[in-house]
Short mmCIF file of C-alpha atoms in Angstrom, two decimals:
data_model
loop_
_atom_site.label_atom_id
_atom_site.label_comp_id
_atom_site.label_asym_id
_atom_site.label_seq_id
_atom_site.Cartn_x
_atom_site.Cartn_y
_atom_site.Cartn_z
CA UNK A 284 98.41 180.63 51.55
CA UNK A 285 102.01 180.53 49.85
CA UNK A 286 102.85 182.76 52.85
CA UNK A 287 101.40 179.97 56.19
CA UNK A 288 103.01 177.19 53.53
CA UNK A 289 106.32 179.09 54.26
CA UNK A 290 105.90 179.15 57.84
CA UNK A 291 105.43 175.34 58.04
CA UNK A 292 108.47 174.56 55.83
CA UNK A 293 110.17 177.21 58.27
CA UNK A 294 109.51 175.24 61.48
CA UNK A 295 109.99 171.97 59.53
CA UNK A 296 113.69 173.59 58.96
CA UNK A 297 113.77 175.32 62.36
CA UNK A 298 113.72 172.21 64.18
CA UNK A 299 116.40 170.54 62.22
CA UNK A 300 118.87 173.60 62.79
CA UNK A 301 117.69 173.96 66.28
CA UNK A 302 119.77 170.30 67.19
CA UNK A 303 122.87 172.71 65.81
CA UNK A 304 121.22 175.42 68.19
CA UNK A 305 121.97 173.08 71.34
CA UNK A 306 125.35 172.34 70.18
CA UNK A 307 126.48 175.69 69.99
CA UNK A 308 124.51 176.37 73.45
CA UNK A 309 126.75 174.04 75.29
CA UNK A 310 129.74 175.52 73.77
CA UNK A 311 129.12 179.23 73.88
CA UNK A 312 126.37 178.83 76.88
CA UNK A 313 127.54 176.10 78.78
CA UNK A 314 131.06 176.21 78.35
CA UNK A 315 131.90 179.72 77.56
CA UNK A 316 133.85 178.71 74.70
CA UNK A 317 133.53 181.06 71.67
CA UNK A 318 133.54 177.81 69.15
CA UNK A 319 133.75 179.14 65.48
CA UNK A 320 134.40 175.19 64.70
CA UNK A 321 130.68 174.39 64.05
CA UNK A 322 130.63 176.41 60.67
CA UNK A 323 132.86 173.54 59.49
CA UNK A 324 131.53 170.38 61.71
CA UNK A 325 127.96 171.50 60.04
CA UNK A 326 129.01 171.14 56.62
CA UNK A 327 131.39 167.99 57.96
CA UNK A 328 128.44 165.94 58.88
CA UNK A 329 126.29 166.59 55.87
CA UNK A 330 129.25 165.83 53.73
CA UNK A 331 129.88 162.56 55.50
CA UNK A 332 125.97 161.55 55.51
CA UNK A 333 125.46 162.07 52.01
CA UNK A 334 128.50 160.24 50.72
CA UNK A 335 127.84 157.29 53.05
CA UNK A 336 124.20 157.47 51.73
CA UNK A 337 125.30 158.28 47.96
CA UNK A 338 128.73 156.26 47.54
CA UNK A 339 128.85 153.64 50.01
CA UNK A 340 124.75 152.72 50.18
CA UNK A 341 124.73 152.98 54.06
CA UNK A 342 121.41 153.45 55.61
CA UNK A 343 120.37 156.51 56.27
CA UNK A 344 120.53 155.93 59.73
CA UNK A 345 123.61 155.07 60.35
CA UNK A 346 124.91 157.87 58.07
CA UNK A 347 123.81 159.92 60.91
CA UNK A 348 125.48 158.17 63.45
CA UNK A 349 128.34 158.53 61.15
CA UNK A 350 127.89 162.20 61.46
CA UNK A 351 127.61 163.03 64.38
CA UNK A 352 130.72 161.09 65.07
CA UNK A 353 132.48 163.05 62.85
CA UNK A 354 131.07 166.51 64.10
CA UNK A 355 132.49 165.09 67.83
CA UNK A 356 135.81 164.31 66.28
CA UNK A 357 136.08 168.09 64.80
CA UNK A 358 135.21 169.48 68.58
CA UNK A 359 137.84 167.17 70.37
CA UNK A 360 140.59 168.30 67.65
CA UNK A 361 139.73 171.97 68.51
CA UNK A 362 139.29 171.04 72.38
CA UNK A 363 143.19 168.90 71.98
CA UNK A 364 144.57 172.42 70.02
CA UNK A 365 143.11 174.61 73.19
CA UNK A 366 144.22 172.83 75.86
CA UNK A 367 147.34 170.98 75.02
CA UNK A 368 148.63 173.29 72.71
CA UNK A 369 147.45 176.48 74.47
CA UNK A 370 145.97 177.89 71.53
CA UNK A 371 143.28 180.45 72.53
CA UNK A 372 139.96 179.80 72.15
CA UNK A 373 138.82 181.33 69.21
CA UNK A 374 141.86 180.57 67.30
CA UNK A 375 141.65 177.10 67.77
CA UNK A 376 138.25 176.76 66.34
CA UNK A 377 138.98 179.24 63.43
CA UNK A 378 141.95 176.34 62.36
CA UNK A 379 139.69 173.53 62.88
CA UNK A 380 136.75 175.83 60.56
CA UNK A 381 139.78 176.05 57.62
CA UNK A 382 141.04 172.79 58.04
CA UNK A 383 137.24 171.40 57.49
CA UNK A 384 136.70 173.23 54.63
CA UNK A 385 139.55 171.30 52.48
CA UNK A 386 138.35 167.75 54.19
CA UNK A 387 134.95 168.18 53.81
CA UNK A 388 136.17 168.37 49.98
CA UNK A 389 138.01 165.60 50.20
CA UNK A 390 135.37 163.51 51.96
CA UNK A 391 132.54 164.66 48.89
CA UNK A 392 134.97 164.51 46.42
CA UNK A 393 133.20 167.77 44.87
CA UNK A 394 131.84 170.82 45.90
CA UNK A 395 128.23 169.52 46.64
CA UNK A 396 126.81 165.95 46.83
CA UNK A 397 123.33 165.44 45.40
CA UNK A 398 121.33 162.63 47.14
CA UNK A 399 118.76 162.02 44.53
CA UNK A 400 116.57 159.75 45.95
CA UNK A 401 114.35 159.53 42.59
CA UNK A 402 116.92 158.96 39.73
CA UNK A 403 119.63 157.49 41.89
CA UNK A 404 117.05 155.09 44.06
CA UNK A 405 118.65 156.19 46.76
CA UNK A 406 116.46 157.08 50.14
CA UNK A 407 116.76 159.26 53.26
CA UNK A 408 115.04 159.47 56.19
CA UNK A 409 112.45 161.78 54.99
CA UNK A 410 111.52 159.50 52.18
CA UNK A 411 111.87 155.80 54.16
CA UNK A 412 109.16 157.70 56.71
CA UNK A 413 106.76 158.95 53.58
CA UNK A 414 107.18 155.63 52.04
CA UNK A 415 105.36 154.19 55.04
CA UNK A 416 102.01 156.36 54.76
CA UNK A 417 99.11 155.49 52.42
CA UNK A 418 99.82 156.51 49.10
CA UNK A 419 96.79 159.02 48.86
CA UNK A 420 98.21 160.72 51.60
CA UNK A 421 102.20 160.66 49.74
CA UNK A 422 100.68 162.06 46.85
CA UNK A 423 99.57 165.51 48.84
CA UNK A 424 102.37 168.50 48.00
CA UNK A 425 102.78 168.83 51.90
CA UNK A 426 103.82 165.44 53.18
CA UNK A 427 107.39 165.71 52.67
CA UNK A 428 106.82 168.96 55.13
CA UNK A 429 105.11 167.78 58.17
CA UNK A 430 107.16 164.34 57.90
CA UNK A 431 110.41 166.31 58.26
CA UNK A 432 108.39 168.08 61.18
CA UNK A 433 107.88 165.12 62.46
CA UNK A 434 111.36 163.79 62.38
CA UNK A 435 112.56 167.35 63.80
CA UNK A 436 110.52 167.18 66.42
CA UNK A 437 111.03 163.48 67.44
CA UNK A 438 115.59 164.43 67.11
CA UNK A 439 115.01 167.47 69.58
CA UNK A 440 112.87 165.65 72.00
CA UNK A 441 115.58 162.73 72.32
CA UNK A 442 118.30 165.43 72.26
CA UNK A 443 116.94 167.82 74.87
CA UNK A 444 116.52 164.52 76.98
CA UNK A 445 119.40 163.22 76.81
CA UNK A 446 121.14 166.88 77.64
CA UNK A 447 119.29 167.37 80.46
CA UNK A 448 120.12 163.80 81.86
CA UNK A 449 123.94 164.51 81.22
CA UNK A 450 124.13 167.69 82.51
CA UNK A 451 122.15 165.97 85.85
CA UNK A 452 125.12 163.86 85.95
CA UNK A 453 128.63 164.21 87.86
CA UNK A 454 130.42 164.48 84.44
CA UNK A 455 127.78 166.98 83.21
CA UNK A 456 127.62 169.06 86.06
CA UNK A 457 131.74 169.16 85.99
CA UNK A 458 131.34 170.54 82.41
CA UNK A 459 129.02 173.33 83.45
CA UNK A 460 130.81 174.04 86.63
CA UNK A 461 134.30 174.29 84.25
CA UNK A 462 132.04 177.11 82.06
CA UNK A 463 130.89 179.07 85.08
CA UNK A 464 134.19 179.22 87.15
CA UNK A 465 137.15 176.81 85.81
CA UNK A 466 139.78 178.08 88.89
CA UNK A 467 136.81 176.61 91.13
CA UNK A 468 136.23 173.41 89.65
CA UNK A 469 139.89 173.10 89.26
CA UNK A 470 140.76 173.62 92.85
CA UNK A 471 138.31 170.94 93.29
CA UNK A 472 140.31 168.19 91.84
CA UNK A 473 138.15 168.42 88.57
CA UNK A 474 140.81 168.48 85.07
CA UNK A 475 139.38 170.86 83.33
CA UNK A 476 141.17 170.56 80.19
CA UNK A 477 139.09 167.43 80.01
CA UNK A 478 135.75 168.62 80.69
CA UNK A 479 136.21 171.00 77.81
CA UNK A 480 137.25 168.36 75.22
CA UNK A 481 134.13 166.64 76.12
CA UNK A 482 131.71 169.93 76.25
CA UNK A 483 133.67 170.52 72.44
CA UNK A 484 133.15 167.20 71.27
CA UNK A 485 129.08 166.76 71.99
CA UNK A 486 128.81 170.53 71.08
CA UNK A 487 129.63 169.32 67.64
CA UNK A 488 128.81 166.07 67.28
CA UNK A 489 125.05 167.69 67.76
CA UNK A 490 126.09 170.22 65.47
CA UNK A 491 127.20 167.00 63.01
CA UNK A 492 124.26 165.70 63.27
CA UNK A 493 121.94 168.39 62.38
CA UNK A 494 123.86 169.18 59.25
CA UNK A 495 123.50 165.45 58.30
CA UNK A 496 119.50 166.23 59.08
CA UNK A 497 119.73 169.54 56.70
CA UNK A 498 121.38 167.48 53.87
CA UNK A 499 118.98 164.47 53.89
CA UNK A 500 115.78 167.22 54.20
CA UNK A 501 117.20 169.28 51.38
CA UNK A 502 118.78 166.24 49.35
CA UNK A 503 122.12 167.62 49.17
CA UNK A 504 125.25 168.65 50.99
CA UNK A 505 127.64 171.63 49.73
CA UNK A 506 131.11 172.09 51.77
CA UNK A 507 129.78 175.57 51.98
CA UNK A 508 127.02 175.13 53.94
CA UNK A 509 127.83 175.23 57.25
CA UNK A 510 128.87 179.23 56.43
CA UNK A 511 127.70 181.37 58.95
CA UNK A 512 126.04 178.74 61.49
CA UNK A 513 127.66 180.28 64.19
CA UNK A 514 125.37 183.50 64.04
CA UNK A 515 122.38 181.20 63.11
CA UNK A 516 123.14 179.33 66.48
CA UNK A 517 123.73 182.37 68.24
CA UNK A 518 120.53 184.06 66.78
CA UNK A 519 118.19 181.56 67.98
CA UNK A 520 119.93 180.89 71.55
CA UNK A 521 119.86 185.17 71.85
CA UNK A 522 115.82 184.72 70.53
CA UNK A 523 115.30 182.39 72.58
CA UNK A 524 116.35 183.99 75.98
CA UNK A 525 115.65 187.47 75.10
CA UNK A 526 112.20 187.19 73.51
CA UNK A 527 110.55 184.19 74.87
CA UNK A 528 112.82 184.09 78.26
CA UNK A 529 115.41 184.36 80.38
CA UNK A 530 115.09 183.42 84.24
CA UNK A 531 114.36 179.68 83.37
CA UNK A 532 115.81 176.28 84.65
CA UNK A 533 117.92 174.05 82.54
CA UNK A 534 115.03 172.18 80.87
CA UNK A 535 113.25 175.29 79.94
CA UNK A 536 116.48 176.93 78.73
CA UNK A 537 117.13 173.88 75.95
CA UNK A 538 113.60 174.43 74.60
CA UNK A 539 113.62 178.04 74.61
CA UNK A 540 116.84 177.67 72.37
CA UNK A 541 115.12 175.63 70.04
CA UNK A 542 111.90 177.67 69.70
CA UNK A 543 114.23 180.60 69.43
CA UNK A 544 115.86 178.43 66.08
CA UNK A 545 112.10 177.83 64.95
CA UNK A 546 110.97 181.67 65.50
CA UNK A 547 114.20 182.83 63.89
CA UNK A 548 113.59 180.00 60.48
CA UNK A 549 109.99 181.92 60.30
CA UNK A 550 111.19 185.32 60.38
CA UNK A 551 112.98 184.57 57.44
CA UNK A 552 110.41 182.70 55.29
CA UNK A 553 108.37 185.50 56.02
CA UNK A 554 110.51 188.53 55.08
CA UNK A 555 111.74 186.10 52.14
CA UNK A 556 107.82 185.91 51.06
CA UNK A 557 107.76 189.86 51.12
CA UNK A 558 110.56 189.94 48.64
CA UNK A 559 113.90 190.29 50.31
CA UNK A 560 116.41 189.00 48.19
CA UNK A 561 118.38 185.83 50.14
CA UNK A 562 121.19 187.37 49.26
CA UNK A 563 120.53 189.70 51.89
CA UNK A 564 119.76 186.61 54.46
CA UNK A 565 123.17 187.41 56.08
CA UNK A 566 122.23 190.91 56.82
CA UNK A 567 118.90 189.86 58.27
CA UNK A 568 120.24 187.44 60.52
CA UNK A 569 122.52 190.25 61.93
CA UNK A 570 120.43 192.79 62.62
CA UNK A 571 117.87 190.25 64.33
CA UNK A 572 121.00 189.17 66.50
CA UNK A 573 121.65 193.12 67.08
CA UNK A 574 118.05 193.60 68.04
CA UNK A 575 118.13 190.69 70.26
CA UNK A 576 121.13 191.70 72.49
CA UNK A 577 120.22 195.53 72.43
CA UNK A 578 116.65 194.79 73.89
CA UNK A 579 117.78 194.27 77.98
CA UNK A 580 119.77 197.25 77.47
CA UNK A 581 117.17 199.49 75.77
CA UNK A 582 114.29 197.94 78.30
CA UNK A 583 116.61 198.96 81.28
CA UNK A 584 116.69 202.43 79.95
CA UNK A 585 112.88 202.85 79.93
CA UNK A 586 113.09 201.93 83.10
CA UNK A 587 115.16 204.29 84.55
#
């Protein structure tokens, strides 16, 4: 029992992080950009959501709006240090990753920011949806679970929608055509400096936004807890296309990422429920990544 009521709090969490999945799918899938800004726009939009929520009363809503806002504006600084500046890649979104650390504590004032919606009458959007259902039915230990289920689910419908309608457009398919061959698209016309400012700043504004969905779910935000969401990102989209599928459309590609985010959340609850020690989460999340990659390799080998 303890271990299927780990499972559902897994996928409840899985589908939160898998909206920080799709951000770092456009970046590192989409745009073949190796972004290592997300580890500080995740713990940039939970910091900004909670103390919009906590210091300034804004709805919860709009904290998230606030968010993911803020995760866009980290991506377009890293996107403005690659392109104008000529900083490579991975260098530019290692200085915006340091720089968020010491403005993420500026923005909470602290090193975490408890949102506690019981002492401090404050709400989120877990507890504005449970305060809508009959009170037998908030009373049961579970509700808080399958209503943040419910909200994941309902974030990465609207999400995956709204990717696949961009990417259908001219703008969209500019930003994918700048990831697959930039000296094409560029002897097209297309500025390509632009296109990856724009594939930066919705990588993390998604990105944002999910780690203003963590913080509300877990009722706090810590500067440090965007650490490591890189491989976490890059766990589920390498789950995702390894295990469940690779030769799929664009559609199918977006929801394989975010099952990949859900099967990687259970694999930890799981092995977490069998007594690995979280320290060792980090560890975990590398060898599943290792295992991941090395399968197409180790498959073609039977083969041959």
């Amino acid at each position: 029992m303890n271990i299927l009521m780990a499972i559902l709090g897994a996928v409840s969490q899985g589908l939160l992080w898998a909206i920080m999945a799709l951000g770092v799918y456009i970046t590192f899938k989409i745009l073949n950009f190796a972004d290592m800004t997300c580890d500080g726009s995740f713990a940039l939009g939970g910091c900004v959501s909670a103390v919009f929520i906590v210091s300034f009363g804004w709805n919860p809503y709009l904290s998230l709006l606030a968010a993911f806002i803020a995760g866009g504006i980290a991506g377009g600084v890293t996107g403005l240090l690659h392109t104008k500046l000529k900083i490579p890649a991975i260098l530019s979104g290692i200085l915006t990753m340091i720089s968020l650390y010491s403005i993420n504590l500026r923005i909470a004032g602290q090193a975490n920011t408890p949102i506690n919606t019981r002492t401090q009458g404050i709400d989120t959007i877990v507890t504005l949806i449970t305060n809508l259902l009959p009170e037998e039915i908030r009373k049961n230990a579970n509700t808080t679970t399958f209503v943040t289920m419910a909200i994941g689910v309902v974030f990465v419908a609207v999400c995956i929608g709204i990717l696949y309608w961009f990417f259908g457009t001219e703008m969209g398919s500019a930003v994918r055509a700048t990831g697959s061959n930039e000296a094409m698209i560029r002897a097209l016309g297309v500025n390509t400096d632009r296109m990856k400012i724009i594939g930066l700043v919705l990588g993390n504004a998604l990105v944002g936004l999910s780690g203003a969905l963590v913080a509300q779910s877990q009722k706090v935000a810590d500067v440090g807890m965007g650490q490591g969401t890189i491989v976490i990102g890059l766990a589920s989209i390498v789950i995702g296309e390894v295990f469940l599928g690779k030769k799929l459309n664009f559609a199918a590609k977006l929801i394989f990422t975010v099952l990949g985010s859900i099967l990687y959340r259970i694999v930890v609850a799981v092995v977490l429920q069998l007594g690995l020690k979280s320290s060792d989460l980090k560890m975990l999340t590398a060898i599943i990544v290792a295992i991941a990659l090395s399968v197409p390799v180790l498959s073609k080998k039977h083969v041959d």
